Tab-separated table of C-alpha atoms and ligand atoms in Angstrom:
chain	number	residue	atom	x	y	z
M	1	MET	CA	101.476	89.552	55.164
M	2	LYS	CA	98.840	87.799	57.279
M	3	LYS	CA	101.552	86.573	59.658
M	4	ILE	CA	102.869	90.107	60.116
M	5	ILE	CA	99.385	91.435	60.863
M	6	ALA	CA	98.688	88.562	63.267
M	7	ALA	CA	102.003	89.171	65.049
M	8	ALA	CA	101.278	92.897	65.283
M	9	LEU	CA	97.802	92.247	66.703
M	10	THR	CA	99.212	89.768	69.218
M	11	LEU	CA	101.839	92.276	70.322
M	12	LEU	CA	99.183	94.995	70.616
M	13	CYS	CA	96.948	92.737	72.720
M	14	LEU	CA	99.820	91.774	75.016
M	15	THR	CA	100.793	95.429	75.420
M	16	CYS	CA	97.215	96.425	76.268
M	17	ALA	CA	96.892	93.572	78.774
M	18	ALA	CA	100.148	94.555	80.462
M	19	VAL	CA	99.095	98.206	80.688
M	20	SER	CA	95.727	97.366	82.215
M	21	VAL	CA	97.234	95.078	84.882
M	22	VAL	CA	100.174	97.170	86.027
M	23	SER	CA	99.646	100.682	87.311
M	24	ALA	CA	101.997	102.624	89.518
M	25	GLU	CA	99.081	104.811	90.520
M	26	ASP	CA	96.940	102.083	92.091
M	27	ILE	CA	95.549	103.171	95.449
M	28	TYR	CA	95.688	100.593	98.241
M	29	TYR	CA	93.248	100.233	101.119
M	30	VAL	CA	92.042	97.694	103.671
M	31	ARG	CA	88.686	96.255	102.676
M	32	GLY	CA	86.120	97.185	105.308
M	33	ASP	CA	88.206	100.063	106.694
M	34	ALA	CA	85.496	102.667	106.145
M	35	ASN	CA	87.096	105.322	108.368
M	36	GLY	CA	90.549	104.911	106.827
M	37	ASP	CA	92.535	104.286	110.035
M	38	GLY	CA	94.080	101.056	108.722
M	39	VAL	CA	92.160	98.562	110.852
M	40	VAL	CA	88.670	97.069	110.598
M	41	ASN	CA	86.555	97.178	113.736
M	42	VAL	CA	83.229	98.415	115.098
M	43	ASN	CA	84.208	102.035	114.372
M	44	ASP	CA	83.979	101.187	110.663
M	45	VAL	CA	80.459	99.843	111.190
M	46	THR	CA	79.568	103.199	112.732
M	47	ALA	CA	81.182	105.062	109.810
M	48	VAL	CA	79.119	103.064	107.290
M	49	GLN	CA	75.920	103.560	109.304
M	50	ARG	CA	76.541	107.309	109.553
M	51	TYR	CA	77.258	107.468	105.821
M	52	ALA	CA	74.110	105.482	104.988
M	53	ALA	CA	72.100	107.829	107.238
M	54	GLU	CA	73.646	110.826	105.414
M	55	LEU	CA	75.230	112.123	108.627
M	56	GLU	CA	78.746	112.168	107.189
M	57	GLY	CA	80.557	111.666	103.913
M	58	LEU	CA	83.271	109.242	102.872
M	59	ASN	CA	86.034	109.943	100.379
M	60	GLU	CA	86.440	107.713	97.322
M	61	THR	CA	88.967	105.357	98.948
M	62	CYS	CA	86.819	104.947	102.063
M	63	ARG	CA	83.698	104.323	99.934
M	64	ARG	CA	85.544	101.556	98.087
M	65	ALA	CA	86.775	100.110	101.375
M	66	ALA	CA	83.263	100.317	102.833
M	67	ASP	CA	81.568	98.680	99.845
M	68	VAL	CA	82.659	95.222	100.984
M	69	ASN	CA	80.011	93.329	98.982
M	70	ARG	CA	80.943	95.164	95.759
M	71	SER	CA	77.377	96.297	95.065
M	72	ASN	CA	78.686	99.763	94.107
M	73	VAL	CA	76.575	101.233	96.894
M	74	VAL	CA	77.539	101.662	100.543
M	75	ASP	CA	74.586	100.614	102.662
M	76	MET	CA	73.503	98.616	105.690
M	77	ASP	CA	74.426	95.309	104.027
M	78	ASP	CA	78.042	96.483	104.120
M	79	ALA	CA	77.684	97.581	107.760
M	80	THR	CA	76.300	94.159	108.663
M	81	ALA	CA	79.139	92.352	106.871
M	82	ILE	CA	81.762	94.468	108.659
M	83	GLN	CA	79.974	93.925	111.976
M	84	ARG	CA	79.997	90.158	111.408
M	85	TYR	CA	83.723	90.326	110.588
M	86	SER	CA	84.342	92.327	113.790
M	87	ALA	CA	82.508	89.637	115.763
M	88	GLU	CA	84.748	87.031	114.079
M	89	TYR	CA	81.988	85.424	112.048
M	90	LYS	CA	82.943	83.799	108.769
M	91	ASP	CA	83.621	86.412	106.101
M	92	SER	CA	83.173	85.868	102.375
M	93	TYR	CA	84.117	89.398	101.277
M	94	ARG	CA	87.847	89.345	102.127
M	95	ILE	CA	87.305	92.006	104.783
M	96	GLY	CA	90.574	93.037	106.427
M	97	LYS	CA	92.587	92.157	103.324
M	98	THR	CA	94.527	94.722	101.346
M	99	SER	CA	92.925	95.673	98.068
M	100	TYR	CA	93.536	98.361	95.490
M	101	TYR	CA	91.913	100.300	92.691
M	102	ASP	CA	93.011	102.294	89.702
M	103	PRO	CA	92.135	105.968	90.315
M	104	TYR	CA	90.930	106.179	86.705
M	105	GLU	CA	88.247	103.530	87.246
M	106	LEU	CA	84.682	104.681	87.595
M	107	PRO	CA	84.085	105.712	91.208
M	108	VAL	CA	81.761	104.005	93.646
M	109	VAL	CA	78.590	106.038	93.356
M	110	PRO	CA	78.133	108.307	96.374
M	111	ASN	CA	74.844	107.623	98.178
M	112	HIS	CA	74.238	111.327	98.623
X	1	CA	CA1	88.955	101.469	110.407
X	2	CA	CA1	77.779	97.547	99.090
């Protein structure tokens, strides 16, 4: 009986792990692409600065793309990191790389 329960628990764990890794609904974006045009450049720095200054909003995908340091807040640290990437400085946040998120994850908290 213990072997059956152990096997059932193992199967349940494997099923849960598979479900949490694979999602057909994942939304892809380019990390650092705050304005959503598919490339990362100085225009994204401006988009982050304008968002931080509460001059314009960003949708959920753009907020995730803009939050390059994964602090869950889009602020001037992100703008600086994107600016450094645009100037071809060394990048430790994988800016310019494709990333994705599950739309059912908790959202990046809007600044305003
Ligand atoms: Ca862009
Ligand atoms: Ca951030």
